[in-house]
mmCIF file of C-alpha atoms in Angstrom:
data_model
loop_
_atom_site.group_PDB
_atom_site.id
_atom_site.type_symbol
_atom_site.label_atom_id
_atom_site.label_comp_id
_atom_site.label_asym_id
_atom_site.label_seq_id
_atom_site.Cartn_x
_atom_site.Cartn_y
_atom_site.Cartn_z
ATOM 1 C CA MET Y 120 -31.010 -2.673 18.327
ATOM 2 C CA ILE Y 121 -29.293 0.508 19.492
ATOM 3 C CA ARG Y 122 -27.920 -1.282 22.559
ATOM 4 C CA LYS Y 123 -26.549 -4.131 20.454
ATOM 5 C CA ILE Y 124 -24.839 -1.679 18.121
ATOM 6 C CA ALA Y 125 -23.376 0.080 21.147
ATOM 7 C CA ILE Y 126 -21.685 -2.990 22.619
ATOM 8 C CA LEU Y 127 -20.350 -4.174 19.254
ATOM 9 C CA ALA Y 128 -19.200 -0.711 18.242
ATOM 10 C CA ILE Y 129 -17.301 -0.263 21.496
ATOM 11 C CA ALA Y 130 -15.668 -3.665 21.112
ATOM 12 C CA LEU Y 131 -14.633 -2.973 17.532
ATOM 13 C CA LEU Y 132 -13.461 0.510 18.444
ATOM 14 C CA LEU Y 133 -11.015 -1.004 20.914
ATOM 15 C CA CYS Y 134 -9.542 -3.004 18.042
ATOM 16 C CA VAL Y 135 -8.776 0.069 15.955
ATOM 17 C CA LEU Y 136 -7.953 2.749 18.529
ATOM 18 C CA PRO Y 137 -4.248 1.830 18.642
ATOM 19 C CA LEU Y 138 -4.026 3.215 15.101
ATOM 20 C CA ALA Y 139 -4.295 6.740 16.455
ATOM 21 C CA VAL Y 140 -1.276 8.534 17.882
ATOM 22 C CA GLY Y 141 -0.260 10.486 20.957
ATOM 23 C CA ALA Y 142 -1.964 11.102 24.289
ATOM 24 C CA GLN Y 143 -5.362 11.223 22.637
ATOM 25 C CA THR Y 144 -5.037 7.482 21.966
ATOM 26 C CA ASP Y 145 -4.588 6.650 25.639
ATOM 27 C CA GLN Y 146 -7.525 8.831 26.644
ATOM 28 C CA SER Y 147 -9.807 7.401 23.974
ATOM 29 C CA LEU Y 148 -8.762 3.879 24.854
ATOM 30 C CA GLU Y 149 -9.528 4.394 28.514
ATOM 31 C CA ARG Y 150 -12.937 5.857 27.724
ATOM 32 C CA ALA Y 151 -13.755 2.923 25.458
ATOM 33 C CA LEU Y 152 -12.650 0.420 28.089
ATOM 34 C CA ASP Y 153 -14.744 2.189 30.721
ATOM 35 C CA ALA Y 154 -17.753 2.034 28.419
ATOM 36 C CA LEU Y 155 -17.195 -1.631 27.679
ATOM 37 C CA ARG Y 156 -16.945 -2.393 31.387
ATOM 38 C CA GLN Y 157 -20.500 -1.152 31.874
ATOM 39 C CA TRP Y 158 -21.813 -3.919 29.606
ATOM 40 C CA GLN Y 159 -20.159 -6.752 31.532
ATOM 41 C CA GLN Y 160 -22.558 -9.036 33.381
ATOM 42 C CA PRO Y 161 -22.107 -10.711 36.804
ATOM 43 C CA ASP Y 162 -21.119 -14.012 35.152
ATOM 44 C CA GLY Y 163 -18.250 -12.295 33.329
ATOM 45 C CA GLY Y 164 -19.923 -12.211 29.904
ATOM 46 C CA PHE Y 165 -21.352 -9.290 27.964
ATOM 47 C CA THR Y 166 -24.923 -8.562 26.934
ATOM 48 C CA ASN Y 167 -25.909 -8.189 23.289
ATOM 49 C CA GLY Y 168 -28.561 -5.618 24.190
ATOM 50 C CA PHE Y 169 -31.478 -7.722 22.949
ATOM 51 C CA ALA Y 170 -32.057 -9.763 26.084
ATOM 52 C CA GLU Y 171 -31.077 -9.806 29.704
ATOM 53 C CA GLY Y 172 -27.887 -11.634 30.576
ATOM 54 C CA SER Y 173 -24.750 -12.453 28.674
ATOM 55 C CA ASP Y 174 -24.443 -13.451 25.033
ATOM 56 C CA VAL Y 175 -21.774 -15.706 23.536
ATOM 57 C CA GLY Y 176 -21.232 -13.661 20.366
ATOM 58 C CA ALA Y 177 -21.058 -10.316 22.148
ATOM 59 C CA THR Y 178 -18.667 -11.760 24.722
ATOM 60 C CA ALA Y 179 -16.423 -13.125 21.983
ATOM 61 C CA ASP Y 180 -16.310 -9.691 20.337
ATOM 62 C CA ALA Y 181 -15.425 -8.115 23.664
ATOM 63 C CA VAL Y 182 -12.585 -10.556 24.365
ATOM 64 C CA VAL Y 183 -10.976 -9.930 20.971
ATOM 65 C CA ALA Y 184 -11.241 -6.198 21.617
ATOM 66 C CA LEU Y 185 -9.674 -6.499 25.063
ATOM 67 C CA VAL Y 186 -6.730 -8.453 23.693
ATOM 68 C CA ALA Y 187 -6.302 -5.892 20.891
ATOM 69 C CA ALA Y 188 -6.247 -3.163 23.540
ATOM 70 C CA GLY Y 189 -3.535 -4.994 25.476
ATOM 71 C CA VAL Y 190 -5.835 -6.099 28.292
ATOM 72 C CA ASP Y 191 -5.773 -9.624 29.741
ATOM 73 C CA PRO Y 192 -9.404 -10.863 29.472
ATOM 74 C CA ALA Y 193 -8.787 -13.346 32.295
ATOM 75 C CA GLY Y 194 -8.283 -10.385 34.609
ATOM 76 C CA TRP Y 195 -11.520 -8.620 33.652
ATOM 77 C CA ARG Y 196 -13.825 -9.952 36.327
ATOM 78 C CA ALA Y 197 -17.345 -9.110 37.394
ATOM 79 C CA ASP Y 198 -18.348 -10.667 40.702
ATOM 80 C CA GLY Y 199 -15.584 -13.241 40.255
ATOM 81 C CA GLY Y 200 -16.246 -14.214 36.631
ATOM 82 C CA SER Y 201 -14.164 -13.285 33.580
ATOM 83 C CA PRO Y 202 -15.283 -13.313 29.935
ATOM 84 C CA LEU Y 203 -13.240 -16.467 29.383
ATOM 85 C CA ASP Y 204 -14.934 -18.118 32.372
ATOM 86 C CA TYR Y 205 -18.316 -17.356 30.822
ATOM 87 C CA LEU Y 206 -17.324 -18.724 27.423
ATOM 88 C CA GLU Y 207 -15.920 -21.894 28.967
ATOM 89 C CA GLU Y 208 -19.181 -22.449 30.806
ATOM 90 C CA GLN Y 209 -21.216 -21.936 27.659
ATOM 91 C CA VAL Y 210 -19.069 -24.431 25.763
ATOM 92 C CA ARG Y 211 -19.509 -26.991 28.538
ATOM 93 C CA ASN Y 212 -23.267 -26.417 28.445
ATOM 94 C CA GLY Y 213 -23.417 -27.024 24.697
ATOM 95 C CA ALA Y 214 -24.502 -23.444 23.965
ATOM 96 C CA VAL Y 215 -21.829 -22.907 21.322
ATOM 97 C CA ASP Y 216 -23.204 -24.643 18.259
ATOM 98 C CA GLY Y 217 -23.195 -23.814 14.577
ATOM 99 C CA PRO Y 218 -20.131 -22.881 12.538
ATOM 100 C CA GLY Y 219 -20.434 -19.109 12.887
ATOM 101 C CA LEU Y 220 -20.629 -19.028 16.667
ATOM 102 C CA ALA Y 221 -18.033 -21.775 17.062
ATOM 103 C CA ALA Y 222 -15.733 -19.801 14.773
ATOM 104 C CA LYS Y 223 -16.106 -16.678 16.903
ATOM 105 C CA VAL Y 224 -15.207 -18.550 20.070
ATOM 106 C CA ALA Y 225 -12.374 -20.407 18.333
ATOM 107 C CA MET Y 226 -10.830 -17.080 17.331
ATOM 108 C CA VAL Y 227 -11.139 -15.893 20.926
ATOM 109 C CA VAL Y 228 -9.246 -18.953 22.115
ATOM 110 C CA VAL Y 229 -6.500 -18.365 19.549
ATOM 111 C CA VAL Y 230 -6.001 -14.677 20.388
ATOM 112 C CA ALA Y 231 -6.046 -15.534 24.095
ATOM 113 C CA GLY Y 232 -3.223 -18.031 23.541
ATOM 114 C CA GLY Y 233 -5.215 -21.249 23.882
ATOM 115 C CA LEU Y 234 -5.975 -24.238 21.684
ATOM 116 C CA PRO Y 235 -9.346 -24.177 19.897
ATOM 117 C CA THR Y 236 -9.220 -27.974 19.641
ATOM 118 C CA ASP Y 237 -9.212 -28.224 23.426
ATOM 119 C CA PHE Y 238 -11.225 -25.488 25.086
ATOM 120 C CA ALA Y 239 -13.392 -26.356 28.079
ATOM 121 C CA GLY Y 240 -13.050 -29.998 27.076
ATOM 122 C CA ALA Y 241 -14.373 -29.399 23.554
ATOM 123 C CA ASP Y 242 -13.000 -29.217 20.025
ATOM 124 C CA LEU Y 243 -14.334 -25.961 18.562
ATOM 125 C CA ILE Y 244 -12.996 -26.760 15.105
ATOM 126 C CA ALA Y 245 -15.314 -29.770 14.764
ATOM 127 C CA PRO Y 246 -18.619 -27.813 14.604
ATOM 128 C CA ILE Y 247 -17.067 -25.387 12.123
ATOM 129 C CA LEU Y 248 -16.148 -28.187 9.742
ATOM 130 C CA HIS Y 249 -19.410 -30.005 10.418
ATOM 131 C CA GLY Y 250 -21.284 -26.888 9.309
ATOM 132 C CA TYR Y 251 -19.678 -26.881 5.865
ATOM 133 C CA ASP Y 252 -21.976 -27.616 2.931
ATOM 134 C CA GLU Y 253 -19.739 -28.935 0.164
ATOM 135 C CA SER Y 254 -22.554 -28.670 -2.373
ATOM 136 C CA ILE Y 255 -22.406 -24.863 -2.240
ATOM 137 C CA GLY Y 256 -19.017 -24.308 -0.643
ATOM 138 C CA LEU Y 257 -20.390 -22.334 2.324
ATOM 139 C CA PHE Y 258 -20.445 -22.654 6.090
ATOM 140 C CA GLY Y 259 -23.637 -22.096 8.061
ATOM 141 C CA GLY Y 260 -26.067 -19.427 6.967
ATOM 142 C CA GLY Y 261 -24.090 -17.772 4.181
ATOM 143 C CA PRO Y 262 -21.150 -15.452 3.463
ATOM 144 C CA PHE Y 263 -20.983 -13.884 6.914
ATOM 145 C CA ASP Y 264 -20.786 -17.235 8.725
ATOM 146 C CA SER Y 265 -18.420 -18.496 6.030
ATOM 147 C CA ALA Y 266 -16.119 -15.513 6.511
ATOM 148 C CA LEU Y 267 -15.992 -16.175 10.245
ATOM 149 C CA ALA Y 268 -15.340 -19.870 9.651
ATOM 150 C CA VAL Y 269 -12.588 -19.309 7.081
ATOM 151 C CA THR Y 270 -10.868 -16.754 9.319
ATOM 152 C CA ALA Y 271 -11.067 -19.038 12.361
ATOM 153 C CA LEU Y 272 -9.695 -22.037 10.485
ATOM 154 C CA ALA Y 273 -6.845 -19.932 9.133
ATOM 155 C CA ALA Y 274 -6.084 -18.625 12.627
ATOM 156 C CA ALA Y 275 -6.077 -22.174 13.965
ATOM 157 C CA ARG Y 276 -3.925 -23.312 11.019
ATOM 158 C CA VAL Y 277 -6.495 -25.833 9.878
ATOM 159 C CA SER Y 278 -6.790 -26.557 6.167
ATOM 160 C CA LEU Y 279 -9.948 -25.299 4.511
ATOM 161 C CA PRO Y 280 -12.342 -27.834 3.007
ATOM 162 C CA GLU Y 281 -12.020 -28.131 -0.746
ATOM 163 C CA GLY Y 282 -14.152 -25.513 -2.466
ATOM 164 C CA ALA Y 283 -14.544 -23.235 0.567
ATOM 165 C CA LEU Y 284 -12.916 -20.205 -1.028
ATOM 166 C CA SER Y 285 -14.517 -20.668 -4.426
ATOM 167 C CA GLY Y 286 -17.884 -21.109 -2.730
ATOM 168 C CA LEU Y 287 -17.443 -17.895 -0.791
ATOM 169 C CA LEU Y 288 -16.304 -16.000 -3.875
ATOM 170 C CA SER Y 289 -19.273 -17.308 -5.851
ATOM 171 C CA THR Y 290 -21.537 -15.147 -3.673
ATOM 172 C CA ARG Y 291 -19.777 -11.911 -4.618
ATOM 173 C CA LEU Y 292 -22.048 -9.395 -6.305
ATOM 174 C CA ASP Y 293 -21.074 -7.602 -9.510
ATOM 175 C CA ASP Y 294 -20.200 -4.454 -7.554
ATOM 176 C CA GLY Y 295 -17.652 -6.375 -5.446
ATOM 177 C CA SER Y 296 -19.795 -6.563 -2.309
ATOM 178 C CA PHE Y 297 -21.093 -9.525 -0.335
ATOM 179 C CA SER Y 298 -24.454 -9.830 1.411
ATOM 180 C CA PHE Y 299 -25.105 -11.366 4.816
ATOM 181 C CA SER Y 300 -27.260 -14.230 3.512
ATOM 182 C CA GLY Y 301 -25.716 -14.651 0.081
ATOM 183 C CA ASP Y 302 -28.481 -12.802 -1.731
ATOM 184 C CA ARG Y 303 -27.012 -11.686 -5.065
ATOM 185 C CA THR Y 304 -29.776 -9.254 -5.955
ATOM 186 C CA PRO Y 305 -28.153 -5.972 -7.075
ATOM 187 C CA GLY Y 306 -27.901 -3.692 -4.037
ATOM 188 C CA ALA Y 307 -28.102 -6.538 -1.505
ATOM 189 C CA GLY Y 308 -24.438 -6.272 -0.522
ATOM 190 C CA ASP Y 309 -23.404 -4.583 2.715
ATOM 191 C CA SER Y 310 -20.233 -3.099 4.151
ATOM 192 C CA ASN Y 311 -20.163 -5.394 7.201
ATOM 193 C CA THR Y 312 -20.209 -8.708 5.355
ATOM 194 C CA THR Y 313 -17.864 -7.372 2.684
ATOM 195 C CA ALA Y 314 -15.371 -6.312 5.356
ATOM 196 C CA MET Y 315 -15.547 -9.728 7.006
ATOM 197 C CA VAL Y 316 -14.991 -11.522 3.687
ATOM 198 C CA ILE Y 317 -11.957 -9.353 2.893
ATOM 199 C CA GLN Y 318 -10.417 -10.370 6.207
ATOM 200 C CA ALA Y 319 -11.195 -14.034 5.525
ATOM 201 C CA LEU Y 320 -9.639 -13.895 2.053
ATOM 202 C CA VAL Y 321 -6.484 -12.234 3.376
ATOM 203 C CA ALA Y 322 -6.217 -14.709 6.254
ATOM 204 C CA SER Y 323 -6.534 -17.648 3.871
ATOM 205 C CA GLY Y 324 -3.953 -16.372 1.413
ATOM 206 C CA ALA Y 325 -6.362 -15.149 -1.260
ATOM 207 C CA SER Y 326 -5.461 -11.452 -1.139
ATOM 208 C CA ASP Y 327 -5.464 -11.341 -4.923
ATOM 209 C CA GLU Y 328 -9.268 -11.592 -4.797
ATOM 210 C CA ILE Y 329 -9.985 -8.560 -2.642
ATOM 211 C CA ASP Y 330 -9.637 -5.646 -5.085
ATOM 212 C CA PRO Y 331 -13.285 -5.674 -6.284
ATOM 213 C CA SER Y 332 -14.436 -5.545 -2.675
ATOM 214 C CA LEU Y 333 -12.064 -2.712 -1.825
ATOM 215 C CA ASP Y 334 -13.491 -0.835 -4.793
ATOM 216 C CA TYR Y 335 -16.986 -1.395 -3.395
ATOM 217 C CA LEU Y 336 -15.952 -0.050 0.009
ATOM 218 C CA ARG Y 337 -14.375 2.980 -1.628
ATOM 219 C CA GLY Y 338 -17.630 3.728 -3.401
ATOM 220 C CA ALA Y 339 -19.672 3.156 -0.249
ATOM 221 C CA GLN Y 340 -17.601 5.504 1.936
ATOM 222 C CA ASN Y 341 -19.501 8.504 3.242
ATOM 223 C CA GLU Y 342 -18.242 12.051 2.902
ATOM 224 C CA ASP Y 343 -17.325 12.127 6.599
ATOM 225 C CA GLY Y 344 -14.891 9.242 6.023
ATOM 226 C CA GLY Y 345 -16.994 6.541 7.664
ATOM 227 C CA TRP Y 346 -19.352 3.837 6.489
ATOM 228 C CA THR Y 347 -22.964 2.861 6.925
ATOM 229 C CA TYR Y 348 -24.313 -0.697 6.758
ATOM 230 C CA GLN Y 349 -25.648 -0.455 3.226
ATOM 231 C CA LYS Y 350 -25.853 2.000 0.338
ATOM 232 C CA PRO Y 351 -28.339 2.703 -1.072
ATOM 233 C CA SER Y 352 -30.669 2.057 1.847
ATOM 234 C CA ALA Y 353 -34.225 3.042 2.638
ATOM 235 C CA TYR Y 354 -33.322 2.967 6.341
ATOM 236 C CA GLY Y 355 -30.768 5.748 6.294
ATOM 237 C CA GLU Y 356 -27.138 5.952 5.261
ATOM 238 C CA GLU Y 357 -25.548 7.807 8.154
ATOM 239 C CA THR Y 358 -22.127 6.649 9.270
ATOM 240 C CA ASP Y 359 -22.157 4.230 12.205
ATOM 241 C CA ALA Y 360 -19.238 3.163 14.386
ATOM 242 C CA ASN Y 361 -19.876 -0.551 13.943
ATOM 243 C CA SER Y 362 -19.671 -0.506 10.132
ATOM 244 C CA THR Y 363 -16.741 1.912 10.146
ATOM 245 C CA ALA Y 364 -14.721 -0.175 12.598
ATOM 246 C CA LEU Y 365 -15.330 -3.372 10.617
ATOM 247 C CA VAL Y 366 -14.199 -1.684 7.404
ATOM 248 C CA ILE Y 367 -11.099 -0.299 9.106
ATOM 249 C CA GLN Y 368 -10.235 -3.811 10.267
ATOM 250 C CA ALA Y 369 -10.596 -5.030 6.677
ATOM 251 C CA LEU Y 370 -8.414 -2.210 5.357
ATOM 252 C CA MET Y 371 -5.763 -2.997 7.943
ATOM 253 C CA ALA Y 372 -5.847 -6.682 7.029
ATOM 254 C CA ALA Y 373 -5.498 -5.738 3.363
ATOM 255 C CA GLY Y 374 -2.433 -3.607 4.102
ATOM 256 C CA GLU Y 375 -4.145 -0.422 2.950
ATOM 257 C CA ASP Y 376 -2.770 2.991 3.888
ATOM 258 C CA LEU Y 377 -5.545 4.498 6.004
ATOM 259 C CA ALA Y 378 -4.336 7.977 5.153
ATOM 260 C CA ALA Y 379 -5.338 7.257 1.558
ATOM 261 C CA TRP Y 380 -8.837 6.557 2.859
ATOM 262 C CA GLY Y 381 -9.103 9.862 4.700
ATOM 263 C CA ASP Y 382 -7.928 8.508 8.075
ATOM 264 C CA PRO Y 383 -11.356 7.048 8.998
ATOM 265 C CA GLN Y 384 -10.091 6.049 12.436
ATOM 266 C CA GLN Y 385 -9.727 9.685 13.473
#
């Protein structure tokens, strides 16, 4: 678990480091890129830390981070393979299935300047739409997958299925949070899913629905300015880089002044 958090945290950190200023930014960016490089596998992909070899989701996260850091992912090669080469191969092999994973790869294609309807001979939008359950208004396994799907469709400029936003909003807890699976038991919400949903709502033009979730994130912020996965939690509430970076991304998407949040990127 620690290794998975490390790769994702580094990838997300690369997305938010440009917020800092001065020479410290360049130094921090280079250190983060060096750390990310260590996780790249011979086939060009990145490990998720749970198993040997590359992982589609972790590789997608890494590509988005590289683009955010101003690095061409096609030029990041390990033994001849780039992250995009790995993702293309996985798509050809049918390893990218389910709306959540397809959405991640679709977003990678968009940020890399490609067409998600024609990547490695496949239409990545099709499995996203196929994974929509109109009876509940959700994609895949719940709010987290739905947030990925909504964001990817918005990035690809594809109309959302009818009821997709209302279905996602129906899973919001009374405190403004969202939980990974859609569990609406009080306290089930988490900062990660809530941050992803905020980004999805902004991307789809529903920014007027994000205030309750911003209020939740404000209440869940730790004294050091960062965030943990969940509060309250029996597993500890210390700030972690993964949760903090996801929340920062949500705040940026929402147009929030980070200084008013204690400059959590510092």
